[in-house]
XYZ file of C-alpha atoms in Angstrom:
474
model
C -12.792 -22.291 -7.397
C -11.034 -25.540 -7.230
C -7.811 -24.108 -5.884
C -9.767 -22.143 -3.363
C -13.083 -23.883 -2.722
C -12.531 -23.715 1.347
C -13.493 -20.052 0.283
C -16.334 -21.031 -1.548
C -20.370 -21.105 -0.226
C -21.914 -24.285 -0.538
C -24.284 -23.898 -3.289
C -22.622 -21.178 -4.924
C -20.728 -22.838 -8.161
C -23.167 -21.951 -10.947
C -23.807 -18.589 -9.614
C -20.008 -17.603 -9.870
C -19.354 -19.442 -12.980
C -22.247 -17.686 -14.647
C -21.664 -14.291 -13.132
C -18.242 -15.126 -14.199
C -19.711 -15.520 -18.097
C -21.577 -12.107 -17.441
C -18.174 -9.944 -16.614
C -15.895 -12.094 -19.318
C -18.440 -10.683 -22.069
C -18.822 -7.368 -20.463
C -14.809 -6.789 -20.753
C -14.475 -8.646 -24.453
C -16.827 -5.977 -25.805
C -15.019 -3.072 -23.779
C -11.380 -4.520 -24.689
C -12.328 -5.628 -28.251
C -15.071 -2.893 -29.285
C -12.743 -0.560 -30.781
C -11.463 -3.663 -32.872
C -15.002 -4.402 -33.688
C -15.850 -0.249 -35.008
C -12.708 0.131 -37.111
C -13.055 -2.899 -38.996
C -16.931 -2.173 -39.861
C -15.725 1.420 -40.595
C -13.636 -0.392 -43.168
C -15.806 -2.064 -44.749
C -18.719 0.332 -45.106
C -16.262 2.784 -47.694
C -14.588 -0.339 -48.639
C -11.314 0.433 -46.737
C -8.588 -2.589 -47.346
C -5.517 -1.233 -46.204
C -2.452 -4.071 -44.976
C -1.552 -0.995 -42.359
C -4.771 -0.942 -40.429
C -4.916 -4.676 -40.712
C -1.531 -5.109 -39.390
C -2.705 -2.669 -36.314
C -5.778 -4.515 -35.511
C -3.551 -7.499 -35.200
C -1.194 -5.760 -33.094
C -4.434 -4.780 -30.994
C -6.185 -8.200 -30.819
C -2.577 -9.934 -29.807
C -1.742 -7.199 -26.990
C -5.440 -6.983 -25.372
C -4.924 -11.155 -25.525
C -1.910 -10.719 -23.670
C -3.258 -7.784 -21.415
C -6.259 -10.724 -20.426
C -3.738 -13.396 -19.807
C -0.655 -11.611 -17.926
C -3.129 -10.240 -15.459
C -4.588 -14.193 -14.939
C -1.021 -14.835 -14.347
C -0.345 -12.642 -11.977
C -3.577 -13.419 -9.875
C -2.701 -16.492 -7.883
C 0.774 -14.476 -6.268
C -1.554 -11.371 -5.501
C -4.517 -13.809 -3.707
C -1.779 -15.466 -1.536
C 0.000 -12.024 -0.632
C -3.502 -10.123 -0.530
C -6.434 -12.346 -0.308
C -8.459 -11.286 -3.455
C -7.590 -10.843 -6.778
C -6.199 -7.799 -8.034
C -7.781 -4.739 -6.862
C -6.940 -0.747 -6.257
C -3.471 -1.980 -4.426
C -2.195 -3.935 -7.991
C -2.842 -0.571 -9.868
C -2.001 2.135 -6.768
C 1.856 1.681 -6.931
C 2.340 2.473 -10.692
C 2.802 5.981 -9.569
C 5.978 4.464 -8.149
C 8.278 3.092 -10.921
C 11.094 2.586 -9.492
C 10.014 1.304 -6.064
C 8.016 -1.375 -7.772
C 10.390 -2.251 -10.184
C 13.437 -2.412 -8.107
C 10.989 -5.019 -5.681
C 10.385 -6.544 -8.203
C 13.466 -7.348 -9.706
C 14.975 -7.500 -5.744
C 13.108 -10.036 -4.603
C 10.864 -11.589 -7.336
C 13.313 -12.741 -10.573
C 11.610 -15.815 -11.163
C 8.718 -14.062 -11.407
C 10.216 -11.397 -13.762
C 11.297 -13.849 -15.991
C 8.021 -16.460 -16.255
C 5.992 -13.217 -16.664
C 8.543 -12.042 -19.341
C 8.198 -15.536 -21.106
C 4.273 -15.774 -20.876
C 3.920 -11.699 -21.939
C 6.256 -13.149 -25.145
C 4.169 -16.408 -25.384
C 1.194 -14.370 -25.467
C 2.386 -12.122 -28.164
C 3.284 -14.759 -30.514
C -0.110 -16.620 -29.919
C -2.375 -13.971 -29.620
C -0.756 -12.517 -33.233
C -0.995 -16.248 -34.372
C -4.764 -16.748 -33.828
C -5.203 -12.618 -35.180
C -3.902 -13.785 -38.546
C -6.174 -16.842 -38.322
C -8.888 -14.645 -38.091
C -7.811 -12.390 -41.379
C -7.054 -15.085 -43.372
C -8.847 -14.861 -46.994
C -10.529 -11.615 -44.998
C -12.905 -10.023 -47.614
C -15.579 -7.522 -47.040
C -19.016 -8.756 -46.775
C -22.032 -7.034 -49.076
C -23.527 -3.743 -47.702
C -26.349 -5.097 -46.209
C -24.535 -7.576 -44.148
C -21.914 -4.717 -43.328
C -25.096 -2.389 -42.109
C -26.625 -5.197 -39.957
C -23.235 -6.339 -38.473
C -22.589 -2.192 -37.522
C -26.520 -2.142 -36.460
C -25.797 -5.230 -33.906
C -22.438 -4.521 -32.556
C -23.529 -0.708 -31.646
C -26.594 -2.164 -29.583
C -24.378 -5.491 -28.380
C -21.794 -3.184 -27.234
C -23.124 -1.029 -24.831
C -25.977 -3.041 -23.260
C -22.385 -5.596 -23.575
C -20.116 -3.575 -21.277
C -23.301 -1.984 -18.789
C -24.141 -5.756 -18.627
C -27.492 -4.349 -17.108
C -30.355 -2.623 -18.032
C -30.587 -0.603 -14.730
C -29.406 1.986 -13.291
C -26.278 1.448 -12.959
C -24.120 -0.688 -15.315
C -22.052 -3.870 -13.619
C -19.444 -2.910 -11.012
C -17.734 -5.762 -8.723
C -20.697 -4.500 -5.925
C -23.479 -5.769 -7.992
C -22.321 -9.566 -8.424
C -20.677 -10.024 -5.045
C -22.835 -12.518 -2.765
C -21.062 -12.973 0.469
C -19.520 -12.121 2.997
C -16.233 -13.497 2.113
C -13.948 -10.766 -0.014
C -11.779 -13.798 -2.335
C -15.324 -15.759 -3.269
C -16.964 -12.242 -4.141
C -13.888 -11.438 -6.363
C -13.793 -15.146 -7.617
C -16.390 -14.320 -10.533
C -14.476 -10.968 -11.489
C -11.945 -11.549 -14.108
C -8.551 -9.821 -12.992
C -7.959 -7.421 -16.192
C -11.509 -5.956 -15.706
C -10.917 -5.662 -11.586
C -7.726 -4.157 -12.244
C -9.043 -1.827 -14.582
C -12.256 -0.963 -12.339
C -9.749 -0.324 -9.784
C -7.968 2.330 -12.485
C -10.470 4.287 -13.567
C -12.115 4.940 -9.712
C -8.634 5.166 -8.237
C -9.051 9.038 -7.202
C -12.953 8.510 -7.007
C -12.134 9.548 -3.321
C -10.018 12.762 -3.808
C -11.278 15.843 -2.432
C -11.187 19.239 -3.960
C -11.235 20.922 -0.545
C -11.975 20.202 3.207
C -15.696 18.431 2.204
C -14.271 16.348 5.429
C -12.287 16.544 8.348
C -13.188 19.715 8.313
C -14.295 21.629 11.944
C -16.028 23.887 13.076
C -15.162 26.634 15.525
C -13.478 25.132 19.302
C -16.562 27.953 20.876
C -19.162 26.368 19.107
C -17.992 22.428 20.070
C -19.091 20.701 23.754
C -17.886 17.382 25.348
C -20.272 16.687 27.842
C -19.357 14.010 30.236
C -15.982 13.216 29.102
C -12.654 13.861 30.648
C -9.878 14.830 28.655
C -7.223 15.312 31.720
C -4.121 13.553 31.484
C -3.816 11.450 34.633
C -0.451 10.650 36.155
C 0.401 6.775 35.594
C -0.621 4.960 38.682
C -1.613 1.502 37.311
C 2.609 1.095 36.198
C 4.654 3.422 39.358
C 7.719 2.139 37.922
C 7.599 3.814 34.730
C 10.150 6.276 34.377
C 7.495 8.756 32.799
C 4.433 9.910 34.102
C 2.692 10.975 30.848
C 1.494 14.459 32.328
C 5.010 15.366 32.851
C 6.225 15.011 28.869
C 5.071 18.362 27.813
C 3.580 20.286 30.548
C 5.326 24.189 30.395
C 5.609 23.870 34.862
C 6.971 20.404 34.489
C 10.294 19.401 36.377
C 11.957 17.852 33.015
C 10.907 18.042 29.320
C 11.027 14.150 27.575
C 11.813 14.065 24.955
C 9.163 11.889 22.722
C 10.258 9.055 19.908
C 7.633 7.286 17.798
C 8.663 3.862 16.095
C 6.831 2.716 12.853
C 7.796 -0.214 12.240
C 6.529 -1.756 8.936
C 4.330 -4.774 8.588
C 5.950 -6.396 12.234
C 2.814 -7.571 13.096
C 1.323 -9.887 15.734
C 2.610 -12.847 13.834
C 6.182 -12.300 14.612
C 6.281 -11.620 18.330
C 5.906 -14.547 20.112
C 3.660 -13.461 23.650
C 0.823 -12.116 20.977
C 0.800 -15.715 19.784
C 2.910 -15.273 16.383
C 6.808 -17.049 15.790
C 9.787 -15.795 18.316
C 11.348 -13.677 16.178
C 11.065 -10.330 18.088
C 13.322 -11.297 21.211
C 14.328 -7.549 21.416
C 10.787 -6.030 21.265
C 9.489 -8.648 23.877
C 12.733 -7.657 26.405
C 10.981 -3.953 25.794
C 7.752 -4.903 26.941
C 8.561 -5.786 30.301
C 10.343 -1.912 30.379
C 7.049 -0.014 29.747
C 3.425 -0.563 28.457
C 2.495 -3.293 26.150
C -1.059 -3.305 24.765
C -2.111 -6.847 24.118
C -5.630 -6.027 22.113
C -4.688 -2.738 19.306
C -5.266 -3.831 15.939
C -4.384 -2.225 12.703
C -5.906 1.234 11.565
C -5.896 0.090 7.689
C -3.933 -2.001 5.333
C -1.000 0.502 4.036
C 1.523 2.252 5.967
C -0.342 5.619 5.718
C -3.287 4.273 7.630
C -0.369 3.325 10.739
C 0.890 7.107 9.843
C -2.417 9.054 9.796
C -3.804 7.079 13.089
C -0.411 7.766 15.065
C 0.562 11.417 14.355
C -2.873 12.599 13.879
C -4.791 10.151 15.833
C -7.285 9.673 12.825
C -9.317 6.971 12.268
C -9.548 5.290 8.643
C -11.925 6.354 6.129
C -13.106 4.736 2.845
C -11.047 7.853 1.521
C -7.716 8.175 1.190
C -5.095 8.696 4.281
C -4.883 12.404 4.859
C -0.919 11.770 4.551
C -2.307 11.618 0.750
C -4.830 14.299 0.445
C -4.352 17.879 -0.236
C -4.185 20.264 2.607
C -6.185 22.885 2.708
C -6.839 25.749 4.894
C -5.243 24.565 8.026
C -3.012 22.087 9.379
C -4.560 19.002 10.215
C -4.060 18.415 14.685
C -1.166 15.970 14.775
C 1.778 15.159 17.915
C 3.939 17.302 15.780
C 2.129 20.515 15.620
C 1.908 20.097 19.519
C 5.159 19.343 20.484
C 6.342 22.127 17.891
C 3.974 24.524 20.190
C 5.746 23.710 22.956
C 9.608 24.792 21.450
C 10.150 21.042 20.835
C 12.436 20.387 17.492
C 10.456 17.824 15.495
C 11.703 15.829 12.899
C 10.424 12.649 10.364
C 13.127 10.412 9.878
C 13.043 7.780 7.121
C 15.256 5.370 5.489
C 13.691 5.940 1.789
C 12.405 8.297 -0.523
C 10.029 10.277 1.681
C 7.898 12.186 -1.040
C 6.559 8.131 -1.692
C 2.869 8.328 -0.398
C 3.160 12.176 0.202
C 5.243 11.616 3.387
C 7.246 14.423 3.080
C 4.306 16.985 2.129
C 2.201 15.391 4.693
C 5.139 16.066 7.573
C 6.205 19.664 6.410
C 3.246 21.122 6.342
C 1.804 19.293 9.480
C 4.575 20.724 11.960
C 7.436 18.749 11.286
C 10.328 20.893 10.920
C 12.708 18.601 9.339
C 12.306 15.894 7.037
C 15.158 13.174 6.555
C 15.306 10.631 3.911
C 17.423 8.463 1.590
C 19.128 11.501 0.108
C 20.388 12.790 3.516
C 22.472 9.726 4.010
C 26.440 9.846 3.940
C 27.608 6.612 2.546
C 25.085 3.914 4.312
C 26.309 0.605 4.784
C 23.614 -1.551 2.504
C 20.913 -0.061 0.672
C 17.960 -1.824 -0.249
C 14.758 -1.431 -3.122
C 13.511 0.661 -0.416
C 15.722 2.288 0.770
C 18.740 2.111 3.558
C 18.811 -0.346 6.270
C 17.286 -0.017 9.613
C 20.556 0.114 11.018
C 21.657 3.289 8.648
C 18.267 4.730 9.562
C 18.154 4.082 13.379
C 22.034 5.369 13.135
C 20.922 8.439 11.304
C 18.349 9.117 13.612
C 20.889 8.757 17.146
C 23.389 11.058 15.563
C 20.505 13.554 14.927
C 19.458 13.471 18.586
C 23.054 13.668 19.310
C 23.045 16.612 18.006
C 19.900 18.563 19.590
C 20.563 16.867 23.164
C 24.679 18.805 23.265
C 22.628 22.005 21.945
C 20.073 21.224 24.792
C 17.290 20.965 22.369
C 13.866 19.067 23.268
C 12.978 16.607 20.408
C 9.909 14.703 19.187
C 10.840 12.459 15.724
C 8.922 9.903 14.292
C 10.997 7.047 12.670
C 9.528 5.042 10.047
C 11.800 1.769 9.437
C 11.651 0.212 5.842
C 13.863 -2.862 5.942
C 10.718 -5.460 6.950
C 8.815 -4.585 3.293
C 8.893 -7.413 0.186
C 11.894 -7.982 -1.199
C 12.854 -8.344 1.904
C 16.558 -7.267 1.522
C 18.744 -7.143 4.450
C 22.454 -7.232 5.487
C 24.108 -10.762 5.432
C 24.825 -12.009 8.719
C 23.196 -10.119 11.107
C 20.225 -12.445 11.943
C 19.473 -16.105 11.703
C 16.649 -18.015 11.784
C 16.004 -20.672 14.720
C 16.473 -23.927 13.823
C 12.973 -24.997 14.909
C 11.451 -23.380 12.353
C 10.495 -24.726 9.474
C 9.167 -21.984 6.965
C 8.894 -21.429 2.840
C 9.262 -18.097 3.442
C 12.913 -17.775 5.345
C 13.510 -14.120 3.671
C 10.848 -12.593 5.121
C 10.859 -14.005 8.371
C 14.455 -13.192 8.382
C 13.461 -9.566 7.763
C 11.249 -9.655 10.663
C 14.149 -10.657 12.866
C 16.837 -8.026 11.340
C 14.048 -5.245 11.901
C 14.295 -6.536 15.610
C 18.147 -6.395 15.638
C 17.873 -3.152 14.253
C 15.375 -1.428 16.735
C 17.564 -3.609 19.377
C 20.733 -1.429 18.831
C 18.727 1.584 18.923
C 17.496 1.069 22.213
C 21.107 0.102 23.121
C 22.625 3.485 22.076
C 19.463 5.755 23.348
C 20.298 3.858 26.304
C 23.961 4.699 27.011
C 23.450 8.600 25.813
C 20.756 8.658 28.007
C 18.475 10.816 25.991
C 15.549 11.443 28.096
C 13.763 9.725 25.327
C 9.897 8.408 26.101
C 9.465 6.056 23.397
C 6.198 5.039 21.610
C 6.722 1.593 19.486
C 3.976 1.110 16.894
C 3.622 -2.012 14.378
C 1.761 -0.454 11.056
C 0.754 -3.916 10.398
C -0.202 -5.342 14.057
């Protein structure tokens, strides 16, 4: 509260601090219980065994560390997220490697004070569990049977916190509308492990939704679903009713670029830092939308609303759920209908998220990722540079354009995403500005070298290519 308190309601101190005493006990008696049971256990047949002492040290000392290693790593998740550990801090452990190589990538420092206060925390937390055994004899039997009597009631009503209908959850304490003071009173190892335990709360089992029902039995009244030819721009090189259309004079061929997290803060004429001078050279070349916002906060969300034109949900991205009867409608099924080869091309390991499963079975043809690359010039946590990628992707339309093959690829860059790892000397940052954060601003600036050169080479093959340019994070 004192590091944040712009973020905290006037008036508000004693209600978080005591709400704050409410979920501290509730996760003591959930962490600790088992402690608690196997020591009265113990005592009520008279049970004094060094071994099950020893492992109810072991316990106390690794749930101590458990409470303080996630306190530790709250203040670096609140600056990168804006709350404290939630279903993102637990979502990646799926991922291993990605995470770990990130981790080690761009965070050592952190590595190694979490590695020292995980050790510190050990040693202490075994420390004060000897403490606690010291002389440790059993008590009489009637003590014993009133200390068993108490903890089984304390425990429960302990971790519901509530006698109603519902036991506590981070819903029934939060008091605001802002998302950090609401998580404020929430200690991080019992968020994190609320998060857990309703991680796939939102999986479905089959199509309970998005599902639809017959095209005969639908009606638009009123609306007009006509592509119009583009009047308002009669430069363009493109009307859009001629990119498909079977009685068209030419077939486009149809690019999408995902490009991760380059949001509105790094392009200059949407009011963020000039570090985008290729993408703002590209606006003046076609249309540039001044007021889209971002469809979610993961790179799914940017997936699912671009190929499949799907909105976000409080469930999971459908790049992530099961499919079930039917393809879901995406650009790829489409342009597959019309004889186009389609094609996801990504710089990393494509079945992270689902990706590839999502794509295969929702009419991309081809899937290209990390393991279809020949020798790449620099590889990072996450997987080959933009400039491998973007490479990759020209020589594959290369290809299709000498067999006179229509194309539609979506191209999903990586290099922009924490650590932050890019080529050395390719970019540098402006003199004027002054940042903490010069790696990931740099980032932002290779990813616009990167998408640069691409438009350089489509350029001089001339392609045909109708480009769409999407920022995930914008």
């Amino acid at each position: 509260m004192l590091w944040l308190n712009s973020n905290v309601p006037d008036g508000s101190v004693l209600y978080i601090l005591l709400q704050g005493l409410r979920v501290d006990f509730a996760s003591v008696c959930g962490l600790y219980g088992p402690a608690f049971l196997i020591l009265i256990f113990c005592s009520i047949v008279r049970l004094k065994n060094n071994a099950v002492i020893l492992i109810i040290k072991i316990y106390l000392a690794l749930g101590f560390t458990f409470l303080v290693f996630n306190e530790a790593a709250t203040p670096p998740f609140i600056l990168e997220y804006g709350v404290r550990p939630n279903h993102l801090y637990v979502q990646y452990l799926i991922y291993p490697k990605e995470v770990l190589n990130t981790l080690w990538n761009g965070h050592k420092l952190a590595v190694f004070a979490d590695i020292f206060i995980i050790a510190l925390s050990l040693y202490a937390g075994f420390k004060l569990a000897s403490l606690l055994f010291k002389n440790y004899v059993f008590a009489s039997f009637k003590i014993t049977l009133l200390s068993f009597i108490a903890v089984i009631i304390i425990l429960p009503l302990g971790v519901r916190s509530t006698l109603g209908h519902r036991p506590l959850n981070p819903a029934l304490i939060s008091f605001c509308n802002d998302p950090l003071a609401n998580s404020l009173p929430i200690n991080s190892s019992y968020s994190a492990v609320y998060a857990l335990a309703h991680l796939n709360q939102g999986k479905l089992s089959a199509s309970d939704i998005y599902s639809f029902d017959n095209k005969e039995n639908i009606l638009f009244e009123g609306m007009d679903f006509s592509v119009k030819k583009n009047t308002a721009h009669p430069s363009s090189k493109c009307p859009l009713n001629q990119i498909i259309t079977s009685n068209s004079p030419q077939k486009y061929n149809v690019v999408i670029v995902l490009e991760e997290s380059l949001g509105a803060d790094f392009v200059k004429s949407l009011g963020g830092l000039p570090l985008t001078p290729n993408l703002e050279q590209l606006k003046n070349e076609g249309w540039w939308f001044t007021n889209l916002y971002a469809a979610g906060h993961r790179s799914i969300r940017g997936i699912e609303a671009v190929t499949a034109s799907f909105p976000p949900s409080p469930l999971d991205s459908i790049v992530k759920l099961p499919r079930t009867e039917s393809s879901y409608a995406t650009l790829s099924r489409i342009y597959e209908s019309y004889g186009y080869k389609t094609s996801f091309i990504y710089g990393g390991e494509s079945h992270f998220d689902n990706m590839r499963n999502y794509f295969l079975e929702n009419g991309m043809q081809e899937v290209i990722d990390q393991n279809d690359y020949k020798n790449p010039k620099f590889v990072a946590s996450w997987g080959v540079s933009d400039e491998d990628l973007f490479l990759k992707a020209h020589e594959k339309f290369t290809q299709l354009k000498q067999n006179n093959e229509n194309f539609f690829s979506v191209i999903f860059t990586s290099s922009f995403h924490d650590p932050f790892e890019i080529p050395e000397g390719k970019v540098k940052l402006p003199a004027s500005i002054q940042t903490d954060e010069p790696r990931r601003l740099a980032a932002a600036m290779y990813a616009d070298y990167a998408l640069g050169e691409f438009f350089k080479w489509a350029e001089k093959s001339n392609f045909d290519i109708l480009t769409g340019l999407k920022t995930d994070d914008s």
